[in-house]
Amino acid sequence: MNTSLGPEILEVKTAGALTLAKGLDVLSRVAKGDNTLGKMAKSLGLNKTTVHRLATTLVESSFLSYSSHEGYALGTKLLELGFAAQQQITLTRVSQDFLGRLAADTGDTVNLGILERDQVHYIAKIPGNRRIEVRCIVGERQPLRHTGLGKALLLDESEDRLREVYLREAALYPRYKYDIKQWLDVMTHYREEQYALDLDENEDHIRCVAAPIRDMSGKIIAAVSVSSAAQYMDSDRIQLVKSYVKDTTAQISRQFGYTGG
């Protein structure tokens, strides 16, 4: 624990952690069939007022639902989270061998990412064998506008949606190599070619080649990128790596039922 924090801040942080733990306990009891305040209070050893406050907060955020006839039940937010977790687990499991072969074929770092809360969420990484290692941490989130994965995940989006992304991230990261018109033109080209690049945009001297993974309906569900130091990624090699990446994402997409070109 960071003892440099003041006692008031520590007290707030501790109280917040306890409230979160109690809220999770309430969810657990509802999952086990405790559908009334009385049942939950008895199981958890808490008073009804505390349970009611926790349950009300969970209902407001859709983690629980409530009706006068049925009492409390698990909410739609949990279905959403469960689906997202299942999709991530399935994606990493299905993609693992393909990503491994891509890393072996290119010698570079391979990343798998999904779109989550208007950011790229990195869910898998296969390190390369280059002398210079590309920094990336599984679980971290990065912007969309200036990452290869981010652009690949946005290839099907409308111009209005792309403008929204650009302007939102421009407010957070004002220094960028493209103005909005240039970026939209770049994205139009990437959409036509079904790949995307990061040319020293997210990190200096780091370049990425990315392409989307699609499901049975053709929807983009994830993207794969190959990242390397710029000294290993000149224009000719980018074209070679692009073919590897697009072939890999096509193979993974077929595993999810995609039959398009």
PDB file of C-alpha atoms in Angstrom:
ATOM      1  CA  MET A   1       0.000   0.000   0.000  1.00  0.00           C
ATOM      2  CA  ASN A   2       1.263   3.482  -0.856  1.00  0.00           C
ATOM      3  CA  THR A   3       1.697   5.071   2.555  1.00  0.00           C
ATOM      4  CA  SER A   4       2.542   8.444   0.961  1.00  0.00           C
ATOM      5  CA  LEU A   5      -1.179   8.967   0.401  1.00  0.00           C
ATOM      6  CA  GLY A   6      -3.004  10.968   3.008  1.00  0.00           C
ATOM      7  CA  PRO A   7      -5.214   9.143   5.545  1.00  0.00           C
ATOM      8  CA  GLU A   8      -8.381  10.607   4.060  1.00  0.00           C
ATOM      9  CA  ILE A   9      -7.529   9.286   0.572  1.00  0.00           C
ATOM     10  CA  LEU A  10      -6.597   5.882   1.952  1.00  0.00           C
ATOM     11  CA  GLU A  11      -9.871   5.737   3.832  1.00  0.00           C
ATOM     12  CA  VAL A  12     -11.849   6.537   0.680  1.00  0.00           C
ATOM     13  CA  LYS A  13      -9.913   3.960  -1.382  1.00  0.00           C
ATOM     14  CA  THR A  14     -10.463   1.294   1.281  1.00  0.00           C
ATOM     15  CA  ALA A  15     -14.172   2.095   1.572  1.00  0.00           C
ATOM     16  CA  GLY A  16     -14.518   1.924  -2.205  1.00  0.00           C
ATOM     17  CA  ALA A  17     -12.840  -1.476  -2.338  1.00  0.00           C
ATOM     18  CA  LEU A  18     -15.116  -2.808   0.406  1.00  0.00           C
ATOM     19  CA  THR A  19     -18.217  -1.499  -1.369  1.00  0.00           C
ATOM     20  CA  LEU A  20     -17.093  -3.143  -4.611  1.00  0.00           C
ATOM     21  CA  ALA A  21     -16.505  -6.438  -2.808  1.00  0.00           C
ATOM     22  CA  LYS A  22     -19.944  -6.301  -1.208  1.00  0.00           C
ATOM     23  CA  GLY A  23     -21.530  -5.496  -4.575  1.00  0.00           C
ATOM     24  CA  LEU A  24     -19.860  -8.541  -6.108  1.00  0.00           C
ATOM     25  CA  ASP A  25     -21.133 -10.622  -3.183  1.00  0.00           C
ATOM     26  CA  VAL A  26     -24.663  -9.439  -3.940  1.00  0.00           C
ATOM     27  CA  LEU A  27     -24.269 -10.497  -7.589  1.00  0.00           C
ATOM     28  CA  SER A  28     -23.012 -13.881  -6.441  1.00  0.00           C
ATOM     29  CA  ARG A  29     -25.997 -14.421  -4.138  1.00  0.00           C
ATOM     30  CA  VAL A  30     -28.503 -13.481  -6.861  1.00  0.00           C
ATOM     31  CA  ALA A  31     -26.748 -15.934  -9.188  1.00  0.00           C
ATOM     32  CA  LYS A  32     -27.314 -18.607  -6.540  1.00  0.00           C
ATOM     33  CA  GLY A  33     -31.020 -17.853  -6.270  1.00  0.00           C
ATOM     34  CA  ASP A  34     -31.324 -15.240  -3.537  1.00  0.00           C
ATOM     35  CA  ASN A  35     -33.906 -13.005  -5.234  1.00  0.00           C
ATOM     36  CA  THR A  36     -35.083 -10.897  -2.266  1.00  0.00           C
ATOM     37  CA  LEU A  37     -33.409  -8.423   0.041  1.00  0.00           C
ATOM     38  CA  GLY A  38     -34.180 -10.656   3.019  1.00  0.00           C
ATOM     39  CA  LYS A  39     -32.506 -13.709   1.503  1.00  0.00           C
ATOM     40  CA  MET A  40     -29.429 -11.730   0.447  1.00  0.00           C
ATOM     41  CA  ALA A  41     -29.126  -9.983   3.804  1.00  0.00           C
ATOM     42  CA  LYS A  42     -29.295 -13.323   5.635  1.00  0.00           C
ATOM     43  CA  SER A  43     -26.766 -15.026   3.338  1.00  0.00           C
ATOM     44  CA  LEU A  44     -24.310 -12.132   3.456  1.00  0.00           C
ATOM     45  CA  GLY A  45     -24.732 -11.152   7.097  1.00  0.00           C
ATOM     46  CA  LEU A  46     -25.628  -7.575   6.148  1.00  0.00           C
ATOM     47  CA  ASN A  47     -28.588  -5.419   7.068  1.00  0.00           C
ATOM     48  CA  LYS A  48     -31.378  -4.906   4.511  1.00  0.00           C
ATOM     49  CA  THR A  49     -30.623  -1.197   4.116  1.00  0.00           C
ATOM     50  CA  THR A  50     -27.057  -1.906   2.977  1.00  0.00           C
ATOM     51  CA  VAL A  51     -28.185  -4.675   0.629  1.00  0.00           C
ATOM     52  CA  HIS A  52     -30.923  -2.453  -0.801  1.00  0.00           C
ATOM     53  CA  ARG A  53     -28.400   0.325  -1.512  1.00  0.00           C
ATOM     54  CA  LEU A  54     -26.013  -2.078  -3.258  1.00  0.00           C
ATOM     55  CA  ALA A  55     -28.780  -3.813  -5.213  1.00  0.00           C
ATOM     56  CA  THR A  56     -30.272  -0.499  -6.345  1.00  0.00           C
ATOM     57  CA  THR A  57     -26.899   0.629  -7.710  1.00  0.00           C
ATOM     58  CA  LEU A  58     -26.506  -2.686  -9.546  1.00  0.00           C
ATOM     59  CA  VAL A  59     -30.002  -2.396 -11.036  1.00  0.00           C
ATOM     60  CA  GLU A  60     -29.301   1.160 -12.206  1.00  0.00           C
ATOM     61  CA  SER A  61     -26.192  -0.060 -14.041  1.00  0.00           C
ATOM     62  CA  SER A  62     -28.020  -3.132 -15.469  1.00  0.00           C
ATOM     63  CA  PHE A  63     -25.924  -5.675 -13.589  1.00  0.00           C
ATOM     64  CA  LEU A  64     -29.173  -6.731 -11.893  1.00  0.00           C
ATOM     65  CA  SER A  65     -32.827  -6.458 -12.866  1.00  0.00           C
ATOM     66  CA  TYR A  66     -35.812  -6.218 -10.544  1.00  0.00           C
ATOM     67  CA  SER A  67     -39.536  -6.878 -10.796  1.00  0.00           C
ATOM     68  CA  SER A  68     -42.151  -6.915  -8.043  1.00  0.00           C
ATOM     69  CA  HIS A  69     -43.237 -10.439  -9.021  1.00  0.00           C
ATOM     70  CA  GLU A  70     -39.874 -12.146  -9.555  1.00  0.00           C
ATOM     71  CA  GLY A  71     -37.593 -10.105  -7.326  1.00  0.00           C
ATOM     72  CA  TYR A  72     -33.944  -9.681  -8.307  1.00  0.00           C
ATOM     73  CA  ALA A  73     -32.288 -11.420 -11.248  1.00  0.00           C
ATOM     74  CA  LEU A  74     -29.016 -11.092 -13.127  1.00  0.00           C
ATOM     75  CA  GLY A  75     -29.068  -8.182 -15.560  1.00  0.00           C
ATOM     76  CA  THR A  76     -28.308  -7.693 -19.226  1.00  0.00           C
ATOM     77  CA  LYS A  77     -24.930  -6.089 -18.537  1.00  0.00           C
ATOM     78  CA  LEU A  78     -23.657  -9.461 -17.351  1.00  0.00           C
ATOM     79  CA  LEU A  79     -24.801 -11.061 -20.605  1.00  0.00           C
ATOM     80  CA  GLU A  80     -22.886  -8.381 -22.492  1.00  0.00           C
ATOM     81  CA  LEU A  81     -19.744  -8.945 -20.433  1.00  0.00           C
ATOM     82  CA  GLY A  82     -20.100 -12.716 -20.667  1.00  0.00           C
ATOM     83  CA  PHE A  83     -20.383 -12.569 -24.435  1.00  0.00           C
ATOM     84  CA  ALA A  84     -17.341 -10.283 -24.653  1.00  0.00           C
ATOM     85  CA  ALA A  85     -15.317 -12.601 -22.419  1.00  0.00           C
ATOM     86  CA  GLN A  86     -16.352 -15.672 -24.403  1.00  0.00           C
ATOM     87  CA  GLN A  87     -15.471 -13.921 -27.665  1.00  0.00           C
ATOM     88  CA  GLN A  88     -12.031 -12.957 -26.365  1.00  0.00           C
ATOM     89  CA  ILE A  89     -11.330 -16.469 -25.099  1.00  0.00           C
ATOM     90  CA  THR A  90     -12.498 -17.993 -28.376  1.00  0.00           C
ATOM     91  CA  LEU A  91     -10.493 -15.504 -30.443  1.00  0.00           C
ATOM     92  CA  THR A  92      -7.249 -16.154 -28.610  1.00  0.00           C
ATOM     93  CA  ARG A  93      -7.737 -19.927 -28.685  1.00  0.00           C
ATOM     94  CA  VAL A  94      -8.642 -20.116 -32.370  1.00  0.00           C
ATOM     95  CA  SER A  95      -5.989 -17.608 -33.425  1.00  0.00           C
ATOM     96  CA  GLN A  96      -3.058 -18.869 -31.370  1.00  0.00           C
ATOM     97  CA  ASP A  97      -1.489 -21.251 -33.904  1.00  0.00           C
ATOM     98  CA  PHE A  98      -1.997 -18.832 -36.805  1.00  0.00           C
ATOM     99  CA  LEU A  99      -0.392 -15.987 -34.856  1.00  0.00           C
ATOM    100  CA  GLY A 100       2.515 -18.219 -33.893  1.00  0.00           C
ATOM    101  CA  ARG A 101       3.184 -19.106 -37.521  1.00  0.00           C
ATOM    102  CA  LEU A 102       2.945 -15.439 -38.518  1.00  0.00           C
ATOM    103  CA  ALA A 103       5.527 -14.477 -35.886  1.00  0.00           C
ATOM    104  CA  ALA A 104       7.812 -17.310 -37.040  1.00  0.00           C
ATOM    105  CA  ASP A 105       7.447 -16.365 -40.723  1.00  0.00           C
ATOM    106  CA  THR A 106       8.143 -12.658 -40.175  1.00  0.00           C
ATOM    107  CA  GLY A 107      10.398 -12.675 -37.119  1.00  0.00           C
ATOM    108  CA  ASP A 108       8.408  -9.728 -35.810  1.00  0.00           C
ATOM    109  CA  THR A 109       6.004  -9.097 -32.936  1.00  0.00           C
ATOM    110  CA  VAL A 110       2.420 -10.154 -33.647  1.00  0.00           C
ATOM    111  CA  ASN A 111      -0.564  -8.636 -31.838  1.00  0.00           C
ATOM    112  CA  LEU A 112      -4.259  -9.509 -31.688  1.00  0.00           C
ATOM    113  CA  GLY A 113      -6.676  -6.754 -30.718  1.00  0.00           C
ATOM    114  CA  ILE A 114     -10.375  -5.990 -30.466  1.00  0.00           C
ATOM    115  CA  LEU A 115     -12.432  -2.810 -30.376  1.00  0.00           C
ATOM    116  CA  GLU A 116     -13.527  -2.068 -26.818  1.00  0.00           C
ATOM    117  CA  ARG A 117     -14.845   1.196 -25.392  1.00  0.00           C
ATOM    118  CA  ASP A 118     -13.540   3.218 -28.343  1.00  0.00           C
ATOM    119  CA  GLN A 119     -10.025   1.859 -27.932  1.00  0.00           C
ATOM    120  CA  VAL A 120      -7.900  -1.039 -29.125  1.00  0.00           C
ATOM    121  CA  HIS A 121      -7.740  -3.734 -26.467  1.00  0.00           C
ATOM    122  CA  TYR A 122      -4.692  -5.986 -26.929  1.00  0.00           C
ATOM    123  CA  ILE A 123      -5.709  -9.556 -26.078  1.00  0.00           C
ATOM    124  CA  ALA A 124      -2.745 -11.586 -27.356  1.00  0.00           C
ATOM    125  CA  LYS A 125       0.900 -11.069 -28.265  1.00  0.00           C
ATOM    126  CA  ILE A 126       3.554 -13.293 -29.822  1.00  0.00           C
ATOM    127  CA  PRO A 127       7.035 -11.758 -29.412  1.00  0.00           C
ATOM    128  CA  GLY A 128       9.362 -11.572 -32.397  1.00  0.00           C
ATOM    129  CA  ASN A 129      13.028 -12.484 -32.479  1.00  0.00           C
ATOM    130  CA  ARG A 130      14.414  -9.113 -33.504  1.00  0.00           C
ATOM    131  CA  ARG A 131      17.190  -7.448 -31.545  1.00  0.00           C
ATOM    132  CA  ILE A 132      14.797  -4.557 -30.869  1.00  0.00           C
ATOM    133  CA  GLU A 133      11.613  -5.683 -29.116  1.00  0.00           C
ATOM    134  CA  VAL A 134       8.369  -3.797 -29.736  1.00  0.00           C
ATOM    135  CA  ARG A 135       6.718  -2.736 -26.490  1.00  0.00           C
ATOM    136  CA  CYS A 136       3.208  -4.051 -26.096  1.00  0.00           C
ATOM    137  CA  ILE A 137       1.401  -5.454 -23.074  1.00  0.00           C
ATOM    138  CA  VAL A 138      -1.515  -7.848 -23.265  1.00  0.00           C
ATOM    139  CA  GLY A 139      -4.486  -6.155 -21.645  1.00  0.00           C
ATOM    140  CA  GLU A 140      -3.461  -2.596 -22.425  1.00  0.00           C
ATOM    141  CA  ARG A 141      -5.554  -0.228 -24.510  1.00  0.00           C
ATOM    142  CA  GLN A 142      -4.380   2.128 -27.238  1.00  0.00           C
ATOM    143  CA  PRO A 143      -5.984   4.822 -29.418  1.00  0.00           C
ATOM    144  CA  LEU A 144      -7.658   3.937 -32.704  1.00  0.00           C
ATOM    145  CA  ARG A 145      -6.598   6.813 -34.952  1.00  0.00           C
ATOM    146  CA  HIS A 146      -2.845   6.238 -35.010  1.00  0.00           C
ATOM    147  CA  THR A 147      -2.433   2.491 -34.447  1.00  0.00           C
ATOM    148  CA  GLY A 148      -2.440  -0.139 -37.161  1.00  0.00           C
ATOM    149  CA  LEU A 149      -4.856  -2.320 -35.208  1.00  0.00           C
ATOM    150  CA  GLY A 150      -7.136   0.636 -34.569  1.00  0.00           C
ATOM    151  CA  LYS A 151      -7.362   1.580 -38.219  1.00  0.00           C
ATOM    152  CA  ALA A 152      -7.965  -2.044 -39.227  1.00  0.00           C
ATOM    153  CA  LEU A 153     -10.821  -2.297 -36.741  1.00  0.00           C
ATOM    154  CA  LEU A 154     -12.409   0.826 -38.269  1.00  0.00           C
ATOM    155  CA  LEU A 155     -12.281  -0.205 -41.928  1.00  0.00           C
ATOM    156  CA  ASP A 156     -16.056  -0.693 -42.231  1.00  0.00           C
ATOM    157  CA  GLU A 157     -17.051   2.468 -40.386  1.00  0.00           C
ATOM    158  CA  SER A 158     -18.828   5.404 -42.048  1.00  0.00           C
ATOM    159  CA  GLU A 159     -17.100   8.717 -42.696  1.00  0.00           C
ATOM    160  CA  ASP A 160     -19.154  10.289 -39.904  1.00  0.00           C
ATOM    161  CA  ARG A 161     -17.938   7.672 -37.460  1.00  0.00           C
ATOM    162  CA  LEU A 162     -14.332   8.145 -38.610  1.00  0.00           C
ATOM    163  CA  ARG A 163     -14.630  11.902 -38.142  1.00  0.00           C
ATOM    164  CA  GLU A 164     -15.945  11.319 -34.643  1.00  0.00           C
ATOM    165  CA  VAL A 165     -12.977   9.083 -33.798  1.00  0.00           C
ATOM    166  CA  TYR A 166     -10.464  11.542 -35.244  1.00  0.00           C
ATOM    167  CA  LEU A 167     -11.869  14.566 -33.443  1.00  0.00           C
ATOM    168  CA  ARG A 168     -12.239  12.788 -30.106  1.00  0.00           C
ATOM    169  CA  GLU A 169      -8.671  11.523 -30.175  1.00  0.00           C
ATOM    170  CA  ALA A 170      -7.328  14.816 -31.542  1.00  0.00           C
ATOM    171  CA  ALA A 171      -8.495  16.427 -28.307  1.00  0.00           C
ATOM    172  CA  LEU A 172      -6.511  13.857 -26.323  1.00  0.00           C
ATOM    173  CA  TYR A 173      -3.475  13.578 -28.619  1.00  0.00           C
ATOM    174  CA  PRO A 174      -3.188  16.875 -30.538  1.00  0.00           C
ATOM    175  CA  ARG A 175       0.166  16.159 -32.191  1.00  0.00           C
ATOM    176  CA  TYR A 176      -0.361  13.908 -35.210  1.00  0.00           C
ATOM    177  CA  LYS A 177       1.087  13.625 -38.705  1.00  0.00           C
ATOM    178  CA  TYR A 178      -2.259  13.766 -40.545  1.00  0.00           C
ATOM    179  CA  ASP A 179      -4.962  16.405 -40.512  1.00  0.00           C
ATOM    180  CA  ILE A 180      -8.523  15.114 -40.681  1.00  0.00           C
ATOM    181  CA  LYS A 181      -8.786  15.276 -44.492  1.00  0.00           C
ATOM    182  CA  GLN A 182      -5.495  13.441 -44.964  1.00  0.00           C
ATOM    183  CA  TRP A 183      -6.514  10.783 -42.442  1.00  0.00           C
ATOM    184  CA  LEU A 184      -9.880  10.215 -44.104  1.00  0.00           C
ATOM    185  CA  ASP A 185      -8.111   9.852 -47.468  1.00  0.00           C
ATOM    186  CA  VAL A 186      -5.688   7.346 -45.934  1.00  0.00           C
ATOM    187  CA  MET A 187      -8.581   5.394 -44.420  1.00  0.00           C
ATOM    188  CA  THR A 188     -10.363   5.305 -47.789  1.00  0.00           C
ATOM    189  CA  HIS A 189      -7.257   3.731 -49.326  1.00  0.00           C
ATOM    190  CA  TYR A 190      -6.944   1.226 -46.488  1.00  0.00           C
ATOM    191  CA  ARG A 191     -10.612   0.289 -46.809  1.00  0.00           C
ATOM    192  CA  GLU A 192     -10.145  -0.431 -50.504  1.00  0.00           C
ATOM    193  CA  GLU A 193      -7.065  -2.572 -49.839  1.00  0.00           C
ATOM    194  CA  GLN A 194      -8.342  -4.164 -46.589  1.00  0.00           C
ATOM    195  CA  TYR A 195      -5.250  -3.492 -44.535  1.00  0.00           C
ATOM    196  CA  ALA A 196      -3.875  -0.617 -42.457  1.00  0.00           C
ATOM    197  CA  LEU A 197      -0.490   0.794 -41.488  1.00  0.00           C
ATOM    198  CA  ASP A 198       1.015   2.594 -38.536  1.00  0.00           C
ATOM    199  CA  LEU A 199       4.002   4.498 -39.912  1.00  0.00           C
ATOM    200  CA  ASP A 200       5.763   5.853 -36.813  1.00  0.00           C
ATOM    201  CA  GLU A 201       2.410   7.277 -35.675  1.00  0.00           C
ATOM    202  CA  ASN A 202       1.909   5.612 -32.301  1.00  0.00           C
ATOM    203  CA  GLU A 203       5.578   5.262 -31.341  1.00  0.00           C
ATOM    204  CA  ASP A 204       8.649   6.767 -32.956  1.00  0.00           C
ATOM    205  CA  HIS A 205      10.552   4.382 -35.227  1.00  0.00           C
ATOM    206  CA  ILE A 206       7.930   1.633 -34.916  1.00  0.00           C
ATOM    207  CA  ARG A 207       5.846   0.492 -37.871  1.00  0.00           C
ATOM    208  CA  CYS A 208       2.905  -1.903 -38.028  1.00  0.00           C
ATOM    209  CA  VAL A 209       0.958  -3.708 -40.703  1.00  0.00           C
ATOM    210  CA  ALA A 210      -2.572  -4.775 -39.711  1.00  0.00           C
ATOM    211  CA  ALA A 211      -5.642  -6.429 -41.195  1.00  0.00           C
ATOM    212  CA  PRO A 212      -9.117  -7.306 -39.863  1.00  0.00           C
ATOM    213  CA  ILE A 213     -10.655 -10.644 -38.850  1.00  0.00           C
ATOM    214  CA  ARG A 214     -14.296 -11.118 -39.854  1.00  0.00           C
ATOM    215  CA  ASP A 215     -17.031 -13.439 -38.638  1.00  0.00           C
ATOM    216  CA  MET A 216     -19.684 -15.355 -40.566  1.00  0.00           C
ATOM    217  CA  SER A 217     -21.721 -12.198 -41.186  1.00  0.00           C
ATOM    218  CA  GLY A 218     -18.704 -10.287 -42.479  1.00  0.00           C
ATOM    219  CA  LYS A 219     -18.487  -8.121 -39.370  1.00  0.00           C
ATOM    220  CA  ILE A 220     -14.998  -7.136 -38.192  1.00  0.00           C
ATOM    221  CA  ILE A 221     -14.487  -8.790 -34.805  1.00  0.00           C
ATOM    222  CA  ALA A 222     -10.735  -8.322 -34.302  1.00  0.00           C
ATOM    223  CA  ALA A 223      -7.528  -7.376 -36.069  1.00  0.00           C
ATOM    224  CA  VAL A 224      -3.991  -8.736 -36.309  1.00  0.00           C
ATOM    225  CA  SER A 225      -0.849  -6.658 -36.641  1.00  0.00           C
ATOM    226  CA  VAL A 226       2.833  -7.285 -37.247  1.00  0.00           C
ATOM    227  CA  SER A 227       5.012  -4.664 -35.564  1.00  0.00           C
ATOM    228  CA  SER A 228       8.705  -3.990 -35.965  1.00  0.00           C
ATOM    229  CA  ALA A 229      11.332  -1.309 -35.744  1.00  0.00           C
ATOM    230  CA  ALA A 230      11.310   1.003 -38.757  1.00  0.00           C
ATOM    231  CA  GLN A 231      14.754  -0.242 -39.820  1.00  0.00           C
ATOM    232  CA  TYR A 232      13.164  -3.633 -40.554  1.00  0.00           C
ATOM    233  CA  MET A 233      10.073  -2.169 -42.228  1.00  0.00           C
ATOM    234  CA  ASP A 234      10.954  -0.293 -45.390  1.00  0.00           C
ATOM    235  CA  SER A 235       8.404   0.023 -48.200  1.00  0.00           C
ATOM    236  CA  ASP A 236       9.339  -3.250 -49.884  1.00  0.00           C
ATOM    237  CA  ARG A 237       9.148  -5.254 -46.689  1.00  0.00           C
ATOM    238  CA  ILE A 238       5.826  -3.667 -45.754  1.00  0.00           C
ATOM    239  CA  GLN A 239       4.388  -5.135 -48.952  1.00  0.00           C
ATOM    240  CA  LEU A 240       5.770  -8.570 -48.074  1.00  0.00           C
ATOM    241  CA  VAL A 241       4.494  -8.438 -44.496  1.00  0.00           C
ATOM    242  CA  LYS A 242       1.110  -7.209 -45.723  1.00  0.00           C
ATOM    243  CA  SER A 243       0.666 -10.403 -47.718  1.00  0.00           C
ATOM    244  CA  TYR A 244       1.536 -12.518 -44.657  1.00  0.00           C
ATOM    245  CA  VAL A 245      -0.859 -10.593 -42.418  1.00  0.00           C
ATOM    246  CA  LYS A 246      -3.765 -10.667 -44.862  1.00  0.00           C
ATOM    247  CA  ASP A 247      -3.270 -14.381 -45.461  1.00  0.00           C
ATOM    248  CA  THR A 248      -3.269 -15.016 -41.712  1.00  0.00           C
ATOM    249  CA  THR A 249      -6.417 -12.981 -41.059  1.00  0.00           C
ATOM    250  CA  ALA A 250      -8.152 -14.703 -43.982  1.00  0.00           C
ATOM    251  CA  GLN A 251      -7.378 -18.088 -42.433  1.00  0.00           C
ATOM    252  CA  ILE A 252      -8.607 -17.019 -39.000  1.00  0.00           C
ATOM    253  CA  SER A 253     -11.735 -15.461 -40.523  1.00  0.00           C
ATOM    254  CA  ARG A 254     -12.556 -18.779 -42.184  1.00  0.00           C
ATOM    255  CA  GLN A 255     -12.472 -20.389 -38.734  1.00  0.00           C
ATOM    256  CA  PHE A 256     -15.313 -18.022 -37.804  1.00  0.00           C
ATOM    257  CA  GLY A 257     -17.338 -18.880 -40.892  1.00  0.00           C
ATOM    258  CA  TYR A 258     -16.356 -15.988 -43.149  1.00  0.00           C
ATOM    259  CA  THR A 259     -16.429 -16.976 -46.813  1.00  0.00           C
ATOM    260  CA  GLY A 260     -15.830 -13.605 -48.466  1.00  0.00           C
ATOM    261  CA  GLY A 261     -12.749 -12.590 -50.387  1.00  0.00           C
TER     262      GLY A 261
END
